[in-house]
PDB file of N, CA and C in Angstrom:
ATOM      1  N   MET A   1     -26.034 -27.910 -11.806  1.00 72.00           N
ATOM      2  CA  MET A   1     -25.445 -26.812 -11.029  1.00 72.00           C
ATOM      3  C   MET A   1     -26.477 -25.777 -10.684  1.00 72.00           C
ATOM      4  N   ASN A   2     -27.409 -25.535 -11.600  1.00 81.00           N
ATOM      5  CA  ASN A   2     -28.426 -24.525 -11.415  1.00 81.00           C
ATOM      6  C   ASN A   2     -29.370 -25.001 -10.312  1.00 81.00           C
ATOM      7  N   MET A   3     -29.616 -26.311 -10.235  1.00 86.00           N
ATOM      8  CA  MET A   3     -30.555 -26.901  -9.197  1.00 86.00           C
ATOM      9  C   MET A   3     -29.870 -26.782  -7.809  1.00 86.00           C
ATOM     10  N   THR A   4     -28.569 -27.019  -7.761  1.00 91.00           N
ATOM     11  CA  THR A   4     -27.884 -26.920  -6.515  1.00 91.00           C
ATOM     12  C   THR A   4     -27.865 -25.484  -5.974  1.00 91.00           C
ATOM     13  N   ARG A   5     -27.683 -24.547  -6.852  1.00 90.00           N
ATOM     14  CA  ARG A   5     -27.724 -23.081  -6.456  1.00 90.00           C
ATOM     15  C   ARG A   5     -29.145 -22.742  -5.940  1.00 90.00           C
ATOM     16  N   THR A   6     -30.128 -23.190  -6.657  1.00 92.00           N
ATOM     17  CA  THR A   6     -31.460 -22.976  -6.199  1.00 92.00           C
ATOM     18  C   THR A   6     -31.759 -23.475  -4.826  1.00 92.00           C
ATOM     19  N   ARG A   7     -31.377 -24.719  -4.555  1.00 92.00           N
ATOM     20  CA  ARG A   7     -31.434 -25.283  -3.209  1.00 92.00           C
ATOM     21  C   ARG A   7     -30.740 -24.484  -2.151  1.00 92.00           C
ATOM     22  N   ILE A   8     -29.525 -24.053  -2.565  1.00 92.00           N
ATOM     23  CA  ILE A   8     -28.789 -23.286  -1.533  1.00 92.00           C
ATOM     24  C   ILE A   8     -29.520 -22.008  -1.158  1.00 92.00           C
ATOM     25  N   TYR A   9     -30.014 -21.293  -2.190  1.00 91.00           N
ATOM     26  CA  TYR A   9     -30.775 -20.027  -2.041  1.00 91.00           C
ATOM     27  C   TYR A   9     -32.036 -20.258  -1.263  1.00 91.00           C
ATOM     28  N   THR A  10     -32.688 -21.374  -1.481  1.00 92.00           N
ATOM     29  CA  THR A  10     -33.956 -21.698  -0.842  1.00 92.00           C
ATOM     30  C   THR A  10     -33.698 -21.985   0.637  1.00 92.00           C
ATOM     31  N   PHE A  11     -32.591 -22.748   0.898  1.00 91.00           N
ATOM     32  CA  PHE A  11     -32.262 -23.034   2.273  1.00 91.00           C
ATOM     33  C   PHE A  11     -31.893 -21.787   3.034  1.00 91.00           C
ATOM     34  N   TRP A  12     -31.110 -20.889   2.408  1.00 89.00           N
ATOM     35  CA  TRP A  12     -30.748 -19.624   3.023  1.00 89.00           C
ATOM     36  C   TRP A  12     -31.961 -18.772   3.311  1.00 89.00           C
ATOM     37  N   ARG A  13     -32.840 -18.657   2.349  1.00 92.00           N
ATOM     38  CA  ARG A  13     -34.075 -17.828   2.568  1.00 92.00           C
ATOM     39  C   ARG A  13     -34.888 -18.388   3.706  1.00 92.00           C
ATOM     40  N   ASN A  14     -35.106 -19.738   3.683  1.00 91.00           N
ATOM     41  CA  ASN A  14     -35.955 -20.321   4.751  1.00 91.00           C
ATOM     42  C   ASN A  14     -35.216 -20.203   6.132  1.00 91.00           C
ATOM     43  N   SER A  15     -33.976 -20.236   6.226  1.00 88.00           N
ATOM     44  CA  SER A  15     -33.300 -20.186   7.456  1.00 88.00           C
ATOM     45  C   SER A  15     -33.325 -18.748   7.996  1.00 88.00           C
ATOM     46  N   THR A  16     -33.108 -17.688   7.092  1.00 89.00           N
ATOM     47  CA  THR A  16     -33.055 -16.337   7.656  1.00 89.00           C
ATOM     48  C   THR A  16     -34.533 -15.878   7.941  1.00 89.00           C
ATOM     49  N   LEU A  17     -35.505 -16.256   7.153  1.00 91.00           N
ATOM     50  CA  LEU A  17     -36.826 -15.819   7.407  1.00 91.00           C
ATOM     51  C   LEU A  17     -37.469 -16.539   8.557  1.00 91.00           C
ATOM     52  N   GLY A  18     -37.001 -17.735   8.791  1.00 91.00           N
ATOM     53  CA  GLY A  18     -37.574 -18.570   9.930  1.00 91.00           C
ATOM     54  C   GLY A  18     -36.930 -18.161  11.328  1.00 91.00           C
ATOM     55  N   HIS A  19     -35.834 -17.613  11.315  1.00 91.00           N
ATOM     56  CA  HIS A  19     -35.100 -17.222  12.593  1.00 91.00           C
ATOM     57  C   HIS A  19     -34.656 -15.803  12.538  1.00 91.00           C
ATOM     58  N   PRO A  20     -35.523 -14.774  12.543  1.00 91.00           N
ATOM     59  CA  PRO A  20     -35.043 -13.415  12.370  1.00 91.00           C
ATOM     60  C   PRO A  20     -34.254 -12.899  13.517  1.00 91.00           C
ATOM     61  N   ILE A  21     -34.610 -13.252  14.741  1.00 94.00           N
ATOM     62  CA  ILE A  21     -33.851 -12.907  15.952  1.00 94.00           C
ATOM     63  C   ILE A  21     -32.469 -13.393  15.879  1.00 94.00           C
ATOM     64  N   THR A  22     -32.267 -14.607  15.586  1.00 93.00           N
ATOM     65  CA  THR A  22     -30.932 -15.227  15.489  1.00 93.00           C
ATOM     66  C   THR A  22     -30.138 -14.511  14.468  1.00 93.00           C
ATOM     67  N   VAL A  23     -30.705 -14.204  13.295  1.00 93.00           N
ATOM     68  CA  VAL A  23     -29.946 -13.544  12.218  1.00 93.00           C
ATOM     69  C   VAL A  23     -29.524 -12.179  12.688  1.00 93.00           C
ATOM     70  N   LEU A  24     -30.507 -11.474  13.324  1.00 95.00           N
ATOM     71  CA  LEU A  24     -30.131  -9.997  13.787  1.00 95.00           C
ATOM     72  C   LEU A  24     -29.097 -10.130  14.901  1.00 95.00           C
ATOM     73  N   THR A  25     -29.164 -11.140  15.725  1.00 96.00           N
ATOM     74  CA  THR A  25     -28.050 -11.234  16.850  1.00 96.00           C
ATOM     75  C   THR A  25     -26.733 -11.485  16.185  1.00 96.00           C
ATOM     76  N   ILE A  26     -26.720 -12.402  15.220  1.00 95.00           N
ATOM     77  CA  ILE A  26     -25.438 -12.695  14.577  1.00 95.00           C
ATOM     78  C   ILE A  26     -24.905 -11.413  13.829  1.00 95.00           C
ATOM     79  N   LEU A  27     -25.736 -10.704  13.196  1.00 95.00           N
ATOM     80  CA  LEU A  27     -25.305  -9.432  12.541  1.00 95.00           C
ATOM     81  C   LEU A  27     -24.814  -8.406  13.487  1.00 95.00           C
ATOM     82  N   VAL A  28     -25.425  -8.288  14.624  1.00 97.00           N
ATOM     83  CA  VAL A  28     -24.987  -7.289  15.604  1.00 97.00           C
ATOM     84  C   VAL A  28     -23.655  -7.732  16.214  1.00 97.00           C
ATOM     85  N   VAL A  29     -23.498  -9.026  16.475  1.00 98.00           N
ATOM     86  CA  VAL A  29     -22.269  -9.488  17.005  1.00 98.00           C
ATOM     87  C   VAL A  29     -21.080  -9.298  16.004  1.00 98.00           C
ATOM     88  N   LEU A  30     -21.336  -9.529  14.722  1.00 97.00           N
ATOM     89  CA  LEU A  30     -20.345  -9.397  13.700  1.00 97.00           C
ATOM     90  C   LEU A  30     -20.036  -7.848  13.463  1.00 97.00           C
ATOM     91  N   ALA A  31     -21.082  -7.079  13.621  1.00 98.00           N
ATOM     92  CA  ALA A  31     -20.762  -5.640  13.442  1.00 98.00           C
ATOM     93  C   ALA A  31     -19.972  -5.118  14.588  1.00 98.00           C
ATOM     94  N   THR A  32     -20.246  -5.646  15.831  1.00 97.00           N
ATOM     95  CA  THR A  32     -19.460  -5.197  16.944  1.00 97.00           C
ATOM     96  C   THR A  32     -18.063  -5.632  16.859  1.00 97.00           C
ATOM     97  N   LEU A  33     -17.851  -6.871  16.396  1.00 97.00           N
ATOM     98  CA  LEU A  33     -16.437  -7.365  16.326  1.00 97.00           C
ATOM     99  C   LEU A  33     -15.687  -6.568  15.208  1.00 97.00           C
ATOM    100  N   ALA A  34     -16.409  -6.227  14.161  1.00 97.00           N
ATOM    101  CA  ALA A  34     -15.707  -5.488  13.038  1.00 97.00           C
ATOM    102  C   ALA A  34     -15.360  -4.072  13.612  1.00 97.00           C
ATOM    103  N   PHE A  35     -16.226  -3.441  14.317  1.00 96.00           N
ATOM    104  CA  PHE A  35     -15.986  -2.104  14.867  1.00 96.00           C
ATOM    105  C   PHE A  35     -14.794  -2.169  15.866  1.00 96.00           C
ATOM    106  N   GLN A  36     -14.802  -3.147  16.724  1.00 96.00           N
ATOM    107  CA  GLN A  36     -13.731  -3.331  17.730  1.00 96.00           C
ATOM    108  C   GLN A  36     -12.419  -3.518  17.012  1.00 96.00           C
ATOM    109  N   TYR A  37     -12.333  -4.420  15.958  1.00 95.00           N
ATOM    110  CA  TYR A  37     -11.106  -4.710  15.206  1.00 95.00           C
ATOM    111  C   TYR A  37     -10.631  -3.389  14.540  1.00 95.00           C
ATOM    112  N   THR A  38     -11.555  -2.657  13.961  1.00 94.00           N
ATOM    113  CA  THR A  38     -11.158  -1.359  13.271  1.00 94.00           C
ATOM    114  C   THR A  38     -10.642  -0.390  14.315  1.00 94.00           C
ATOM    115  N   PHE A  39     -11.275  -0.278  15.441  1.00 92.00           N
ATOM    116  CA  PHE A  39     -10.908   0.659  16.473  1.00 92.00           C
ATOM    117  C   PHE A  39      -9.455   0.388  17.056  1.00 92.00           C
ATOM    118  N   VAL A  40      -9.219  -0.972  17.176  1.00 92.00           N
ATOM    119  CA  VAL A  40      -7.870  -1.259  17.728  1.00 92.00           C
ATOM    120  C   VAL A  40      -6.724  -1.259  16.641  1.00 92.00           C
ATOM    121  N   HIS A  41      -7.037  -1.595  15.465  1.00 92.00           N
ATOM    122  CA  HIS A  41      -5.995  -1.827  14.456  1.00 92.00           C
ATOM    123  C   HIS A  41      -5.831  -0.685  13.497  1.00 92.00           C
ATOM    124  N   LEU A  42      -6.779   0.167  13.289  1.00 90.00           N
ATOM    125  CA  LEU A  42      -6.661   1.213  12.302  1.00 90.00           C
ATOM    126  C   LEU A  42      -6.197   2.488  13.013  1.00 90.00           C
ATOM    127  N   ARG A  43      -4.926   2.898  12.558  1.00 85.00           N
ATOM    128  CA  ARG A  43      -4.348   4.099  13.086  1.00 85.00           C
ATOM    129  C   ARG A  43      -4.003   5.026  11.900  1.00 85.00           C
ATOM    130  N   ILE A  44      -4.139   6.296  12.161  1.00 85.00           N
ATOM    131  CA  ILE A  44      -3.802   7.337  11.113  1.00 85.00           C
ATOM    132  C   ILE A  44      -2.730   8.226  11.779  1.00 85.00           C
ATOM    133  N   ASN A  45      -1.571   8.308  11.156  1.00 81.00           N
ATOM    134  CA  ASN A  45      -0.492   9.178  11.668  1.00 81.00           C
ATOM    135  C   ASN A  45      -0.452  10.473  10.832  1.00 81.00           C
ATOM    136  N   THR A  46      -0.819  11.642  11.461  1.00 81.00           N
ATOM    137  CA  THR A  46      -0.783  12.874  10.727  1.00 81.00           C
ATOM    138  C   THR A  46       0.368  13.715  11.058  1.00 81.00           C
ATOM    139  N   ASP A  47       1.322  13.176  11.854  1.00 78.00           N
ATOM    140  CA  ASP A  47       2.524  14.024  12.288  1.00 78.00           C
ATOM    141  C   ASP A  47       3.468  14.014  11.060  1.00 78.00           C
ATOM    142  N   THR A  48       3.548  15.209  10.440  1.00 70.00           N
ATOM    143  CA  THR A  48       4.318  15.414   9.229  1.00 70.00           C
ATOM    144  C   THR A  48       5.815  15.194   9.483  1.00 70.00           C
ATOM    145  N   ALA A  49       6.217  15.396  10.764  1.00 69.00           N
ATOM    146  CA  ALA A  49       7.585  15.228  11.085  1.00 69.00           C
ATOM    147  C   ALA A  49       8.014  13.777  10.958  1.00 69.00           C
ATOM    148  N   LYS A  50       7.089  12.915  11.171  1.00 76.00           N
ATOM    149  CA  LYS A  50       7.375  11.404  11.099  1.00 76.00           C
ATOM    150  C   LYS A  50       7.043  10.841   9.729  1.00 76.00           C
ATOM    151  N   LEU A  51       6.333  11.579   8.892  1.00 78.00           N
ATOM    152  CA  LEU A  51       5.983  11.106   7.582  1.00 78.00           C
ATOM    153  C   LEU A  51       7.121  11.381   6.536  1.00 78.00           C
ATOM    154  N   VAL A  52       7.950  12.334   6.808  1.00 79.00           N
ATOM    155  CA  VAL A  52       9.016  12.740   5.878  1.00 79.00           C
ATOM    156  C   VAL A  52      10.350  12.339   6.518  1.00 79.00           C
ATOM    157  N   ALA A  53      11.333  12.062   5.637  1.00 82.00           N
ATOM    158  CA  ALA A  53      12.650  11.629   6.076  1.00 82.00           C
ATOM    159  C   ALA A  53      13.210  12.673   7.070  1.00 82.00           C
ATOM    160  N   PRO A  54      13.763  12.203   8.133  1.00 79.00           N
ATOM    161  CA  PRO A  54      14.283  13.189   9.203  1.00 79.00           C
ATOM    162  C   PRO A  54      15.553  13.845   8.709  1.00 79.00           C
ATOM    163  N   ASP A  55      16.259  13.329   7.702  1.00 85.00           N
ATOM    164  CA  ASP A  55      17.441  14.007   7.276  1.00 85.00           C
ATOM    165  C   ASP A  55      17.160  14.994   6.129  1.00 85.00           C
ATOM    166  N   ALA A  56      15.954  15.224   5.788  1.00 84.00           N
ATOM    167  CA  ALA A  56      15.592  16.196   4.819  1.00 84.00           C
ATOM    168  C   ALA A  56      16.021  17.623   5.247  1.00 84.00           C
ATOM    169  N   PRO A  57      16.441  18.474   4.378  1.00 87.00           N
ATOM    170  CA  PRO A  57      17.072  19.757   4.854  1.00 87.00           C
ATOM    171  C   PRO A  57      15.969  20.633   5.635  1.00 87.00           C
ATOM    172  N   PHE A  58      14.733  20.585   5.223  1.00 84.00           N
ATOM    173  CA  PHE A  58      13.804  21.419   5.994  1.00 84.00           C
ATOM    174  C   PHE A  58      13.450  20.743   7.346  1.00 84.00           C
ATOM    175  N   GLN A  59      13.593  19.476   7.426  1.00 81.00           N
ATOM    176  CA  GLN A  59      13.435  18.875   8.810  1.00 81.00           C
ATOM    177  C   GLN A  59      14.521  19.321   9.722  1.00 81.00           C
ATOM    178  N   GLN A  60      15.789  19.349   9.223  1.00 86.00           N
ATOM    179  CA  GLN A  60      16.900  19.811   9.979  1.00 86.00           C
ATOM    180  C   GLN A  60      16.706  21.286  10.445  1.00 86.00           C
ATOM    181  N   TYR A  61      16.185  22.116   9.496  1.00 87.00           N
ATOM    182  CA  TYR A  61      16.011  23.486   9.759  1.00 87.00           C
ATOM    183  C   TYR A  61      14.935  23.631  10.870  1.00 87.00           C
ATOM    184  N   SER A  62      13.875  22.797  10.752  1.00 82.00           N
ATOM    185  CA  SER A  62      12.762  22.854  11.744  1.00 82.00           C
ATOM    186  C   SER A  62      13.200  22.502  13.108  1.00 82.00           C
ATOM    187  N   ARG A  63      14.075  21.436  13.215  1.00 84.00           N
ATOM    188  CA  ARG A  63      14.611  21.000  14.529  1.00 84.00           C
ATOM    189  C   ARG A  63      15.471  22.136  15.106  1.00 84.00           C
ATOM    190  N   SER A  64      16.333  22.783  14.203  1.00 89.00           N
ATOM    191  CA  SER A  64      17.206  23.907  14.691  1.00 89.00           C
ATOM    192  C   SER A  64      16.285  25.046  15.186  1.00 89.00           C
ATOM    193  N   TYR A  65      15.204  25.278  14.515  1.00 84.00           N
ATOM    194  CA  TYR A  65      14.290  26.358  14.919  1.00 84.00           C
ATOM    195  C   TYR A  65      13.603  26.046  16.254  1.00 84.00           C
ATOM    196  N   GLU A  66      13.174  24.787  16.449  1.00 84.00           N
ATOM    197  CA  GLU A  66      12.513  24.371  17.623  1.00 84.00           C
ATOM    198  C   GLU A  66      13.449  24.386  18.837  1.00 84.00           C
ATOM    199  N   GLU A  67      14.805  24.029  18.550  1.00 87.00           N
ATOM    200  CA  GLU A  67      15.763  24.119  19.645  1.00 87.00           C
ATOM    201  C   GLU A  67      16.081  25.592  20.064  1.00 87.00           C
ATOM    202  N   ALA A  68      16.175  26.474  19.080  1.00 87.00           N
ATOM    203  CA  ALA A  68      16.440  27.878  19.277  1.00 87.00           C
ATOM    204  C   ALA A  68      15.300  28.624  19.973  1.00 87.00           C
ATOM    205  N   PHE A  69      14.090  28.313  19.563  1.00 83.00           N
ATOM    206  CA  PHE A  69      12.861  29.071  20.039  1.00 83.00           C
ATOM    207  C   PHE A  69      11.910  28.050  20.794  1.00 83.00           C
ATOM    208  N   SER A  70      12.416  27.251  21.616  1.00 82.00           N
ATOM    209  CA  SER A  70      11.525  26.251  22.308  1.00 82.00           C
ATOM    210  C   SER A  70      10.460  26.882  23.207  1.00 82.00           C
ATOM    211  N   GLN A  71      10.789  28.071  23.676  1.00 82.00           N
ATOM    212  CA  GLN A  71       9.760  28.703  24.516  1.00 82.00           C
ATOM    213  C   GLN A  71       8.506  29.194  23.680  1.00 82.00           C
ATOM    214  N   ASP A  72       8.648  29.303  22.465  1.00 76.00           N
ATOM    215  CA  ASP A  72       7.540  29.823  21.583  1.00 76.00           C
ATOM    216  C   ASP A  72       6.853  28.675  20.736  1.00 76.00           C
ATOM    217  N   LEU A  73       7.197  27.462  21.054  1.00 76.00           N
ATOM    218  CA  LEU A  73       6.590  26.426  20.222  1.00 76.00           C
ATOM    219  C   LEU A  73       5.000  26.361  20.356  1.00 76.00           C
ATOM    220  N   HIS A  74       4.493  26.614  21.479  1.00 79.00           N
ATOM    221  CA  HIS A  74       3.049  26.517  21.655  1.00 79.00           C
ATOM    222  C   HIS A  74       2.338  27.834  21.748  1.00 79.00           C
ATOM    223  N   THR A  75       3.054  28.870  21.189  1.00 81.00           N
ATOM    224  CA  THR A  75       2.500  30.153  21.119  1.00 81.00           C
ATOM    225  C   THR A  75       1.705  30.422  19.872  1.00 81.00           C
ATOM    226  N   LEU A  76       0.546  30.994  19.921  1.00 79.00           N
ATOM    227  CA  LEU A  76      -0.234  31.273  18.729  1.00 79.00           C
ATOM    228  C   LEU A  76      -0.250  32.825  18.500  1.00 79.00           C
ATOM    229  N   LEU A  77       0.112  33.263  17.325  1.00 77.00           N
ATOM    230  CA  LEU A  77       0.178  34.708  17.030  1.00 77.00           C
ATOM    231  C   LEU A  77      -0.932  34.949  15.964  1.00 77.00           C
ATOM    232  N   LEU A  78      -1.755  35.844  16.265  1.00 83.00           N
ATOM    233  CA  LEU A  78      -2.844  36.211  15.284  1.00 83.00           C
ATOM    234  C   LEU A  78      -2.633  37.684  14.943  1.00 83.00           C
ATOM    235  N   VAL A  79      -2.766  37.987  13.652  1.00 85.00           N
ATOM    236  CA  VAL A  79      -2.769  39.278  13.106  1.00 85.00           C
ATOM    237  C   VAL A  79      -4.107  39.591  12.481  1.00 85.00           C
ATOM    238  N   VAL A  80      -4.762  40.567  12.930  1.00 86.00           N
ATOM    239  CA  VAL A  80      -6.044  40.995  12.431  1.00 86.00           C
ATOM    240  C   VAL A  80      -5.954  42.318  11.712  1.00 86.00           C
ATOM    241  N   GLU A  81      -6.362  42.403  10.548  1.00 87.00           N
ATOM    242  CA  GLU A  81      -6.335  43.701   9.777  1.00 87.00           C
ATOM    243  C   GLU A  81      -7.724  44.050   9.404  1.00 87.00           C
ATOM    244  N   SER A  82      -8.004  45.431   9.476  1.00 83.00           N
ATOM    245  CA  SER A  82      -9.297  45.919   9.011  1.00 83.00           C
ATOM    246  C   SER A  82      -9.049  47.380   8.549  1.00 83.00           C
ATOM    247  N   GLU A  83     -10.083  47.756   7.769  1.00 85.00           N
ATOM    248  CA  GLU A  83     -10.011  49.085   7.309  1.00 85.00           C
ATOM    249  C   GLU A  83     -10.556  50.064   8.408  1.00 85.00           C
ATOM    250  N   ILE A  84     -10.058  51.197   8.506  1.00 80.00           N
ATOM    251  CA  ILE A  84     -10.546  52.215   9.482  1.00 80.00           C
ATOM    252  C   ILE A  84     -11.610  53.023   8.798  1.00 80.00           C
ATOM    253  N   HIS A  85     -12.775  53.014   9.364  1.00 76.00           N
ATOM    254  CA  HIS A  85     -13.895  53.765   8.830  1.00 76.00           C
ATOM    255  C   HIS A  85     -14.115  54.959   9.803  1.00 76.00           C
ATOM    256  N   PRO A  86     -14.115  56.191   9.313  1.00 71.00           N
ATOM    257  CA  PRO A  86     -14.395  57.337  10.123  1.00 71.00           C
ATOM    258  C   PRO A  86     -15.811  57.413  10.539  1.00 71.00           C
ATOM    259  N   ASN A  87     -16.212  57.831  11.668  1.00 68.00           N
ATOM    260  CA  ASN A  87     -17.601  57.987  12.112  1.00 68.00           C
ATOM    261  C   ASN A  87     -18.324  59.068  11.382  1.00 68.00           C
TER     262      ASN A  87
END
């Protein structure tokens, strides 16, 4: 078994060192395919409204608030406080 493993490693080493352009081409193609697969199939959903059960009480309150104040949904309110320093 040890002799078979040595032959396999020797063959692998000779093949990769003897054809570096082929090995790099194969690696680039595999990396491209892996990136494409990841880009198409990996999705992250960060919408908290869809991650929590829609019948939860706070979800119902949130929907009621959105219906009542739909004109203010995309409004940003900033409050800035500072100390007043006399001149």
